[in-house]
């Protein structure tokens, strides 16, 4: 389908087609930029790219999500902050790849299709970057593995687009594997693929896209990040990662500012929750992670203060209706929540949520493959 759309837009057959998924984060929120732990898995929703090389220094980009736009750019003219539409993400990837010395890239025609809800906290931006990076890597035969692609995509989003995200989203899209959640240490990118077989345990994980996005979310994200940096500086550590759970009380006792204390408490307890979720899953106790999800939500709501009434409502209704646990996922202030529920009552829980939040879009999700070449 994407290849056909490419043919219609560009007038010839693409050289290949690639896919990169969106993600949900099972646990470990607002921890990646504190060098902590995260645990995303890949969604069945993907962004596809059909692409072909060009040798004239031109990038021609088209997305079915933005049908009125074919964006044409000169790759030698790309500079951070220079593009104020969606094309900044893929152009940023070209800029980051060339900046890392991969100047074999002389241009490309790319058409994108996506089934990832855009702007819902499910990382459509990272999927767009990663699918672009993978296509260019293969087309230009660049010696890059998925972990390096993820880093370059993060650089594209941070520096070229100007959105200060951590490393989780791009790594999830590039490196997740089917049937697993990716336990990732954002400090050194150490990782383990943790089996997360919902069906075998009679479980279902619902993703609830609230379709709400509170407009101040970007500013709040930056504020939380700065608060975490202040907290780390006040405690004389590099990042909040360096505070072990056992030393949390002592660390908090050193600080006066209540809002900074709360940020620190969230990050340190959240890192510990990730480790507890890993331990439960490795012990074959997927049900046991339910209460940890809900605990994580409370911490994001009360200490990190990035939830919103709609996300709180989803968690409350899910738990009242018999879910094993639920939490907001992603940056917060809208976007999505996840609900862990026994198979038999997933319809009942989903119905209860839609009754109270009629705009919500709900789908089940099991861990899918990371980015790959399709043909
Ligand atoms: P999220 O990553 O949670 O979906 P972001 O705000 O980080 O939300 O990224 C959304 C932006 O990414 C969109 O506004 C758009 O610019 C770009 N984007 C994502 N997917 C596509 C796509 N398939 N086509 C065009 N632009 C896209
Ligand atoms: Mg994003």
GROMACS .gro file of C-alpha atoms and ligand atoms in nm:
model
  403
    1UNK     CA    1   0.000   0.000   0.000
    2UNK     CA    2   0.275   0.240   0.096
    3UNK     CA    3   0.469   0.136  -0.216
    4UNK     CA    4   0.160   0.212  -0.429
    5UNK     CA    5   0.120   0.551  -0.270
    6UNK     CA    6   0.490   0.618  -0.337
    7UNK     CA    7   0.437   0.528  -0.702
    8UNK     CA    8   0.139   0.764  -0.725
    9UNK     CA    9   0.327   1.054  -0.564
   10UNK     CA   10   0.670   1.011  -0.720
   11UNK     CA   11   0.587   0.834  -1.047
   12UNK     CA   12   0.817   0.531  -1.013
   13UNK     CA   13   0.867   0.220  -0.799
   14UNK     CA   14   1.045   0.260  -0.462
   15UNK     CA   15   1.362   0.064  -0.386
   16UNK     CA   16   1.221  -0.080  -0.064
   17UNK     CA   17   0.976  -0.051   0.219
   18UNK     CA   18   1.039  -0.031   0.593
   19UNK     CA   19   0.828  -0.020   0.912
   20UNK     CA   20   0.887   0.119   1.262
   21UNK     CA   21   0.640   0.080   1.549
   22UNK     CA   22   0.501   0.316   1.809
   23UNK     CA   23   0.546   0.213   2.170
   24UNK     CA   24   0.390   0.217   2.512
   25UNK     CA   25   0.599   0.233   2.823
   26UNK     CA   26   0.499  -0.040   3.067
   27UNK     CA   27   0.672   0.133   3.358
   28UNK     CA   28   0.957   0.382   3.418
   29UNK     CA   29   0.814   0.726   3.339
   30UNK     CA   30   1.018   1.048   3.339
   31UNK     CA   31   1.320   0.836   3.429
   32UNK     CA   32   1.510   0.823   3.098
   33UNK     CA   33   1.638   1.181   3.113
   34UNK     CA   34   1.742   1.110   3.472
   35UNK     CA   35   1.963   0.824   3.347
   36UNK     CA   36   1.723   0.572   3.501
   37UNK     CA   37   1.528   0.264   3.394
   38UNK     CA   38   1.246   0.234   3.140
   39UNK     CA   39   1.054  -0.062   3.004
   40UNK     CA   40   0.873   0.005   2.678
   41UNK     CA   41   0.733  -0.243   2.428
   42UNK     CA   42   0.650  -0.202   2.061
   43UNK     CA   43   0.289  -0.159   1.949
   44UNK     CA   44   0.123  -0.328   1.652
   45UNK     CA   45   0.079   0.025   1.513
   46UNK     CA   46   0.354   0.123   1.273
   47UNK     CA   47   0.479   0.393   1.040
   48UNK     CA   48   0.575   0.263   0.697
   49UNK     CA   49   0.818   0.428   0.460
   50UNK     CA   50   0.862   0.348   0.093
   51UNK     CA   51   1.181   0.508  -0.030
   52UNK     CA   52   1.432   0.548  -0.309
   53UNK     CA   53   1.770   0.720  -0.336
   54UNK     CA   54   1.828   1.047  -0.520
   55UNK     CA   55   2.169   1.174  -0.620
   56UNK     CA   56   2.089   1.544  -0.662
   57UNK     CA   57   2.103   1.660  -0.298
   58UNK     CA   58   1.725   1.676  -0.272
   59UNK     CA   59   1.485   1.528  -0.021
   60UNK     CA   60   1.123   1.489  -0.127
   61UNK     CA   61   0.894   1.384   0.155
   62UNK     CA   62   0.528   1.298   0.148
   63UNK     CA   63   0.302   1.164   0.423
   64UNK     CA   64  -0.053   1.040   0.388
   65UNK     CA   65  -0.115   1.202   0.729
   66UNK     CA   66  -0.042   1.540   0.563
   67UNK     CA   67  -0.186   1.489   0.214
   68UNK     CA   68  -0.160   1.851   0.107
   69UNK     CA   69   0.215   1.858   0.167
   70UNK     CA   70   0.497   1.731  -0.051
   71UNK     CA   71   0.799   1.881   0.113
   72UNK     CA   72   1.107   1.939  -0.097
   73UNK     CA   73   1.435   2.024   0.076
   74UNK     CA   74   1.804   2.065  -0.014
   75UNK     CA   75   2.007   1.847   0.219
   76UNK     CA   76   2.301   2.090   0.220
   77UNK     CA   77   2.072   2.362   0.355
   78UNK     CA   78   1.938   2.164   0.654
   79UNK     CA   79   1.997   2.334   0.986
   80UNK     CA   80   1.848   2.296   1.335
   81UNK     CA   81   1.528   2.493   1.384
   82UNK     CA   82   1.502   2.563   1.012
   83UNK     CA   83   1.182   2.365   0.942
   84UNK     CA   84   0.858   2.430   1.124
   85UNK     CA   85   0.643   2.139   1.002
   86UNK     CA   86   0.637   1.759   1.028
   87UNK     CA   87   0.921   1.723   0.778
   88UNK     CA   88   1.159   1.845   1.049
   89UNK     CA   89   1.162   1.491   1.194
   90UNK     CA   90   1.281   1.303   0.884
   91UNK     CA   91   1.497   1.596   0.769
   92UNK     CA   92   1.652   1.598   1.118
   93UNK     CA   93   1.744   1.234   1.072
   94UNK     CA   94   1.922   1.312   0.744
   95UNK     CA   95   2.100   1.601   0.917
   96UNK     CA   96   2.203   1.382   1.213
   97UNK     CA   97   2.325   1.097   0.990
   98UNK     CA   98   2.530   1.331   0.772
   99UNK     CA   99   2.659   1.510   1.082
  100UNK     CA  100   2.786   1.175   1.208
  101UNK     CA  101   2.992   1.139   0.893
  102UNK     CA  102   2.750   0.946   0.675
  103UNK     CA  103   2.769   1.191   0.389
  104UNK     CA  104   2.716   0.921   0.129
  105UNK     CA  105   2.351   1.027   0.161
  106UNK     CA  106   2.281   1.238  -0.147
  107UNK     CA  107   1.901   1.259  -0.126
  108UNK     CA  108   1.585   1.052  -0.113
  109UNK     CA  109   1.222   1.030  -0.211
  110UNK     CA  110   1.013   0.895   0.076
  111UNK     CA  111   0.644   0.830   0.124
  112UNK     CA  112   0.506   0.764   0.474
  113UNK     CA  113   0.188   0.591   0.595
  114UNK     CA  114   0.109   0.542   0.960
  115UNK     CA  115  -0.141   0.364   1.182
  116UNK     CA  116   0.003   0.521   1.500
  117UNK     CA  117  -0.225   0.779   1.659
  118UNK     CA  118  -0.030   1.105   1.616
  119UNK     CA  119   0.039   1.317   1.923
  120UNK     CA  120  -0.113   1.061   2.161
  121UNK     CA  121   0.205   0.985   2.354
  122UNK     CA  122   0.256   0.662   2.158
  123UNK     CA  123   0.570   0.791   1.984
  124UNK     CA  124   0.462   0.855   1.630
  125UNK     CA  125   0.751   1.103   1.617
  126UNK     CA  126   1.012   0.842   1.708
  127UNK     CA  127   0.862   0.592   1.461
  128UNK     CA  128   0.884   0.854   1.186
  129UNK     CA  129   1.250   0.916   1.269
  130UNK     CA  130   1.347   0.551   1.309
  131UNK     CA  131   1.178   0.434   0.989
  132UNK     CA  132   1.360   0.712   0.803
  133UNK     CA  133   1.695   0.622   0.958
  134UNK     CA  134   1.651   0.253   0.880
  135UNK     CA  135   1.553   0.320   0.519
  136UNK     CA  136   1.853   0.550   0.465
  137UNK     CA  137   2.087   0.304   0.636
  138UNK     CA  138   1.982   0.027   0.401
  139UNK     CA  139   1.963   0.239   0.087
  140UNK     CA  140   2.308   0.387   0.146
  141UNK     CA  141   2.457   0.078   0.308
  142UNK     CA  142   2.561   0.261   0.626
  143UNK     CA  143   2.737   0.054   0.895
  144UNK     CA  144   2.493   0.135   1.176
  145UNK     CA  145   2.313  -0.098   1.416
  146UNK     CA  146   1.968  -0.016   1.560
  147UNK     CA  147   2.110   0.122   1.885
  148UNK     CA  148   2.320   0.374   1.697
  149UNK     CA  149   2.024   0.465   1.477
  150UNK     CA  150   1.819   0.532   1.792
  151UNK     CA  151   2.085   0.769   1.930
  152UNK     CA  152   2.102   0.961   1.601
  153UNK     CA  153   1.722   0.983   1.589
  154UNK     CA  154   1.719   1.123   1.942
  155UNK     CA  155   1.974   1.382   1.831
  156UNK     CA  156   1.748   1.469   1.537
  157UNK     CA  157   1.452   1.526   1.769
  158UNK     CA  158   1.647   1.709   2.041
  159UNK     CA  159   1.869   1.932   1.832
  160UNK     CA  160   1.710   1.962   1.487
  161UNK     CA  161   1.339   1.959   1.584
  162UNK     CA  162   1.410   2.114   1.923
  163UNK     CA  163   1.204   1.871   2.136
  164UNK     CA  164   1.393   1.766   2.451
  165UNK     CA  165   1.304   1.395   2.468
  166UNK     CA  166   1.501   1.119   2.641
  167UNK     CA  167   1.640   0.811   2.466
  168UNK     CA  168   1.345   0.579   2.535
  169UNK     CA  169   1.114   0.643   2.240
  170UNK     CA  170   1.365   0.600   1.960
  171UNK     CA  171   1.529   0.300   2.127
  172UNK     CA  172   1.192   0.132   2.176
  173UNK     CA  173   1.096   0.176   1.812
  174UNK     CA  174   1.437   0.059   1.686
  175UNK     CA  175   1.524  -0.220   1.930
  176UNK     CA  176   1.211  -0.380   2.079
  177UNK     CA  177   1.138  -0.743   1.992
  178UNK     CA  178   0.815  -0.939   1.960
  179UNK     CA  179   0.687  -1.093   2.284
  180UNK     CA  180   0.917  -0.883   2.504
  181UNK     CA  181   0.931  -0.560   2.694
  182UNK     CA  182   1.269  -0.388   2.671
  183UNK     CA  183   1.429  -0.327   3.010
  184UNK     CA  184   1.665  -0.041   2.934
  185UNK     CA  185   1.914   0.142   3.149
  186UNK     CA  186   1.921   0.492   3.000
  187UNK     CA  187   2.262   0.561   3.157
  188UNK     CA  188   2.464   0.311   2.955
  189UNK     CA  189   2.198   0.153   2.731
  190UNK     CA  190   2.247  -0.184   2.901
  191UNK     CA  191   1.933  -0.379   2.832
  192UNK     CA  192   1.750  -0.708   2.859
  193UNK     CA  193   1.455  -0.832   2.656
  194UNK     CA  194   1.203  -0.943   2.921
  195UNK     CA  195   0.943  -1.200   2.808
  196UNK     CA  196   0.598  -1.046   2.844
  197UNK     CA  197   0.350  -1.302   2.716
  198UNK     CA  198   0.010  -1.166   2.809
  199UNK     CA  199  -0.197  -1.431   2.634
  200UNK     CA  200  -0.021  -1.720   2.808
  201UNK     CA  201  -0.119  -1.568   3.143
  202UNK     CA  202  -0.480  -1.501   3.041
  203UNK     CA  203  -0.415  -1.128   3.049
  204UNK     CA  204  -0.488  -0.836   2.824
  205UNK     CA  205  -0.325  -0.495   2.817
  206UNK     CA  206  -0.552  -0.216   2.701
  207UNK     CA  207  -0.413   0.108   2.565
  208UNK     CA  208  -0.653   0.395   2.628
  209UNK     CA  209  -0.586   0.698   2.410
  210UNK     CA  210  -0.777   0.972   2.592
  211UNK     CA  211  -0.752   1.196   2.281
  212UNK     CA  212  -0.687   1.480   2.520
  213UNK     CA  213  -0.375   1.694   2.496
  214UNK     CA  214  -0.339   1.982   2.736
  215UNK     CA  215  -0.164   2.264   2.559
  216UNK     CA  216   0.087   2.353   2.831
  217UNK     CA  217   0.242   2.003   2.822
  218UNK     CA  218   0.570   2.101   2.650
  219UNK     CA  219   0.649   2.376   2.900
  220UNK     CA  220   0.566   2.150   3.193
  221UNK     CA  221   0.796   1.878   3.058
  222UNK     CA  222   1.086   2.122   3.046
  223UNK     CA  223   1.005   2.245   3.393
  224UNK     CA  224   1.010   1.891   3.537
  225UNK     CA  225   1.339   1.820   3.365
  226UNK     CA  226   1.495   2.134   3.508
  227UNK     CA  227   1.354   2.050   3.853
  228UNK     CA  228   1.522   1.709   3.837
  229UNK     CA  229   1.852   1.870   3.735
  230UNK     CA  230   1.826   2.118   4.024
  231UNK     CA  231   1.757   1.832   4.262
  232UNK     CA  232   2.059   1.637   4.139
  233UNK     CA  233   2.281   1.947   4.168
  234UNK     CA  234   2.156   2.020   4.521
  235UNK     CA  235   2.242   1.665   4.622
  236UNK     CA  236   2.581   1.674   4.452
  237UNK     CA  237   2.511   1.389   4.211
  238UNK     CA  238   2.532   1.379   3.833
  239UNK     CA  239   2.173   1.264   3.782
  240UNK     CA  240   1.895   1.137   4.006
  241UNK     CA  241   1.990   0.788   3.892
  242UNK     CA  242   2.277   0.808   4.136
  243UNK     CA  243   2.044   0.805   4.438
  244UNK     CA  244   1.976   0.446   4.543
  245UNK     CA  245   1.630   0.369   4.678
  246UNK     CA  246   1.779   0.286   5.019
  247UNK     CA  247   1.924   0.639   5.044
  248UNK     CA  248   1.608   0.821   4.939
  249UNK     CA  249   1.497   0.931   5.287
  250UNK     CA  250   1.840   1.062   5.375
  251UNK     CA  251   1.857   1.251   5.045
  252UNK     CA  252   1.513   1.407   5.094
  253UNK     CA  253   1.605   1.516   5.446
  254UNK     CA  254   1.881   1.733   5.296
  255UNK     CA  255   1.640   1.938   5.082
  256UNK     CA  256   1.398   2.214   5.176
  257UNK     CA  257   1.210   2.273   4.853
  258UNK     CA  258   0.903   2.048   4.871
  259UNK     CA  259   0.840   2.046   4.495
  260UNK     CA  260   1.196   1.930   4.421
  261UNK     CA  261   1.169   1.668   4.697
  262UNK     CA  262   0.861   1.528   4.525
  263UNK     CA  263   1.028   1.511   4.186
  264UNK     CA  264   1.316   1.319   4.338
  265UNK     CA  265   1.084   1.085   4.525
  266UNK     CA  266   0.904   0.998   4.204
  267UNK     CA  267   1.220   0.927   4.005
  268UNK     CA  268   1.388   0.717   4.273
  269UNK     CA  269   1.077   0.512   4.357
  270UNK     CA  270   0.994   0.475   3.988
  271UNK     CA  271   1.337   0.325   3.915
  272UNK     CA  272   1.272   0.077   4.192
  273UNK     CA  273   0.926  -0.003   4.051
  274UNK     CA  274   1.084  -0.087   3.716
  275UNK     CA  275   1.318  -0.331   3.888
  276UNK     CA  276   1.025  -0.485   4.075
  277UNK     CA  277   0.828  -0.526   3.751
  278UNK     CA  278   1.129  -0.695   3.589
  279UNK     CA  279   1.162  -0.929   3.888
  280UNK     CA  280   0.790  -1.017   3.880
  281UNK     CA  281   0.792  -1.089   3.506
  282UNK     CA  282   1.110  -1.295   3.529
  283UNK     CA  283   0.944  -1.495   3.809
  284UNK     CA  284   0.648  -1.560   3.577
  285UNK     CA  285   0.412  -1.338   3.777
  286UNK     CA  286   0.265  -1.098   3.519
  287UNK     CA  287  -0.044  -1.046   3.734
  288UNK     CA  288   0.178  -0.924   4.015
  289UNK     CA  289   0.278  -0.613   3.819
  290UNK     CA  290  -0.077  -0.469   3.834
  291UNK     CA  291  -0.042  -0.295   4.173
  292UNK     CA  292   0.299  -0.158   4.069
  293UNK     CA  293   0.142   0.007   3.765
  294UNK     CA  294  -0.119   0.176   3.983
  295UNK     CA  295   0.145   0.278   4.237
  296UNK     CA  296   0.343   0.434   3.952
  297UNK     CA  297   0.037   0.630   3.847
  298UNK     CA  298  -0.015   0.770   4.197
  299UNK     CA  299   0.347   0.879   4.204
  300UNK     CA  300   0.315   1.056   3.867
  301UNK     CA  301  -0.011   1.215   3.980
  302UNK     CA  302   0.086   1.328   4.329
  303UNK     CA  303   0.465   1.366   4.328
  304UNK     CA  304   0.566   1.436   3.968
  305UNK     CA  305   0.233   1.606   3.894
  306UNK     CA  306   0.210   1.525   3.523
  307UNK     CA  307  -0.128   1.352   3.516
  308UNK     CA  308  -0.458   1.517   3.432
  309UNK     CA  309  -0.824   1.455   3.523
  310UNK     CA  310  -0.889   1.236   3.216
  311UNK     CA  311  -0.592   1.004   3.286
  312UNK     CA  312  -0.685   0.986   3.655
  313UNK     CA  313  -1.040   0.895   3.557
  314UNK     CA  314  -0.924   0.609   3.332
  315UNK     CA  315  -0.711   0.464   3.612
  316UNK     CA  316  -0.988   0.503   3.869
  317UNK     CA  317  -1.262   0.351   3.653
  318UNK     CA  318  -1.036   0.064   3.540
  319UNK     CA  319  -0.943  -0.030   3.895
  320UNK     CA  320  -1.303   0.005   4.018
  321UNK     CA  321  -1.418  -0.226   3.740
  322UNK     CA  322  -1.174  -0.502   3.835
  323UNK     CA  323  -0.854  -0.429   3.642
  324UNK     CA  324  -0.530  -0.559   3.796
  325UNK     CA  325  -0.370  -0.217   3.765
  326UNK     CA  326  -0.348   0.092   3.544
  327UNK     CA  327  -0.133   0.397   3.486
  328UNK     CA  328  -0.080   0.691   3.257
  329UNK     CA  329   0.198   0.623   3.006
  330UNK     CA  330   0.418   0.871   2.821
  331UNK     CA  331   0.489   1.228   2.922
  332UNK     CA  332   0.146   1.305   3.068
  333UNK     CA  333  -0.102   1.597   3.053
  334UNK     CA  334  -0.319   1.387   2.823
  335UNK     CA  335  -0.224   1.114   2.581
  336UNK     CA  336  -0.259   0.752   2.679
  337UNK     CA  337  -0.302   0.521   2.977
  338UNK     CA  338  -0.251   0.145   3.000
  339UNK     CA  339  -0.474  -0.099   3.183
  340UNK     CA  340  -0.373  -0.454   3.280
  341UNK     CA  341  -0.679  -0.673   3.300
  342UNK     CA  342  -0.778  -1.042   3.302
  343UNK     CA  343  -0.893  -1.147   2.953
  344UNK     CA  344  -1.245  -1.232   3.066
  345UNK     CA  345  -1.335  -0.882   3.180
  346UNK     CA  346  -1.145  -0.665   2.934
  347UNK     CA  347  -1.465  -0.577   2.742
  348UNK     CA  348  -1.641  -0.479   3.062
  349UNK     CA  349  -1.350  -0.256   3.169
  350UNK     CA  350  -1.323  -0.097   2.824
  351UNK     CA  351  -1.696  -0.027   2.823
  352UNK     CA  352  -1.686   0.129   3.169
  353UNK     CA  353  -1.405   0.360   3.054
  354UNK     CA  354  -1.586   0.468   2.735
  355UNK     CA  355  -1.904   0.536   2.933
  356UNK     CA  356  -1.717   0.783   3.152
  357UNK     CA  357  -1.483   0.917   2.880
  358UNK     CA  358  -1.674   0.889   2.551
  359UNK     CA  359  -1.390   1.037   2.341
  360UNK     CA  360  -1.143   0.765   2.440
  361UNK     CA  361  -1.008   0.522   2.181
  362UNK     CA  362  -0.922   0.182   2.332
  363UNK     CA  363  -0.727  -0.108   2.181
  364UNK     CA  364  -0.551  -0.417   2.316
  365UNK     CA  365  -0.175  -0.436   2.265
  366UNK     CA  366   0.080  -0.715   2.296
  367UNK     CA  367   0.455  -0.664   2.242
  368UNK     CA  368   0.535  -0.653   1.868
  369UNK     CA  369   0.852  -0.636   1.659
  370UNK     CA  370   1.078  -0.333   1.641
  371UNK     CA  371   1.173  -0.154   1.320
  372UNK     CA  372   1.242  -0.374   1.017
  373UNK     CA  373   1.275  -0.386   0.642
  374UNK     CA  374   0.963  -0.527   0.479
  375UNK     CA  375   1.088  -0.566   0.121
  376LIG     P1  376   0.384   1.149   1.962
  376LIG     O1  377   0.525   1.113   1.932
  376LIG     O2  378   0.345   1.115   2.100
  376LIG     O3  379   0.287   1.094   1.865
  376LIG     P2  380   0.483   1.414   1.915
  376LIG     O4  381   0.425   1.549   1.942
  376LIG     O5  382   0.614   1.380   1.976
  376LIG     O6  383   0.371   1.308   1.955
  376LIG     O7  384   0.500   1.395   1.759
  376LIG     C1  385   0.390   1.419   1.674
  376LIG     C2  386   0.438   1.493   1.550
  376LIG     O8  387   0.520   1.405   1.470
  376LIG     C3  388   0.327   1.534   1.456
  376LIG     O9  389   0.275   1.659   1.493
  376LIG     C4  390   0.395   1.538   1.321
  376LIG    O10  391   0.467   1.657   1.305
  376LIG     C5  392   0.497   1.425   1.332
  376LIG     N1  393   0.447   1.299   1.276
  376LIG     C6  394   0.437   1.180   1.339
  376LIG     N2  395   0.394   1.083   1.255
  376LIG     C7  396   0.376   1.141   1.135
  376LIG     C8  397   0.335   1.095   1.005
  376LIG     N3  398   0.302   0.968   0.983
  376LIG     N4  399   0.329   1.185   0.905
  376LIG     C9  400   0.363   1.314   0.925
  376LIG     N5  401   0.402   1.363   1.043
  376LIG    C10  402   0.409   1.280   1.148
  377LIG    MG1  403   0.696   1.195   2.028
   0.00000   0.00000   0.00000
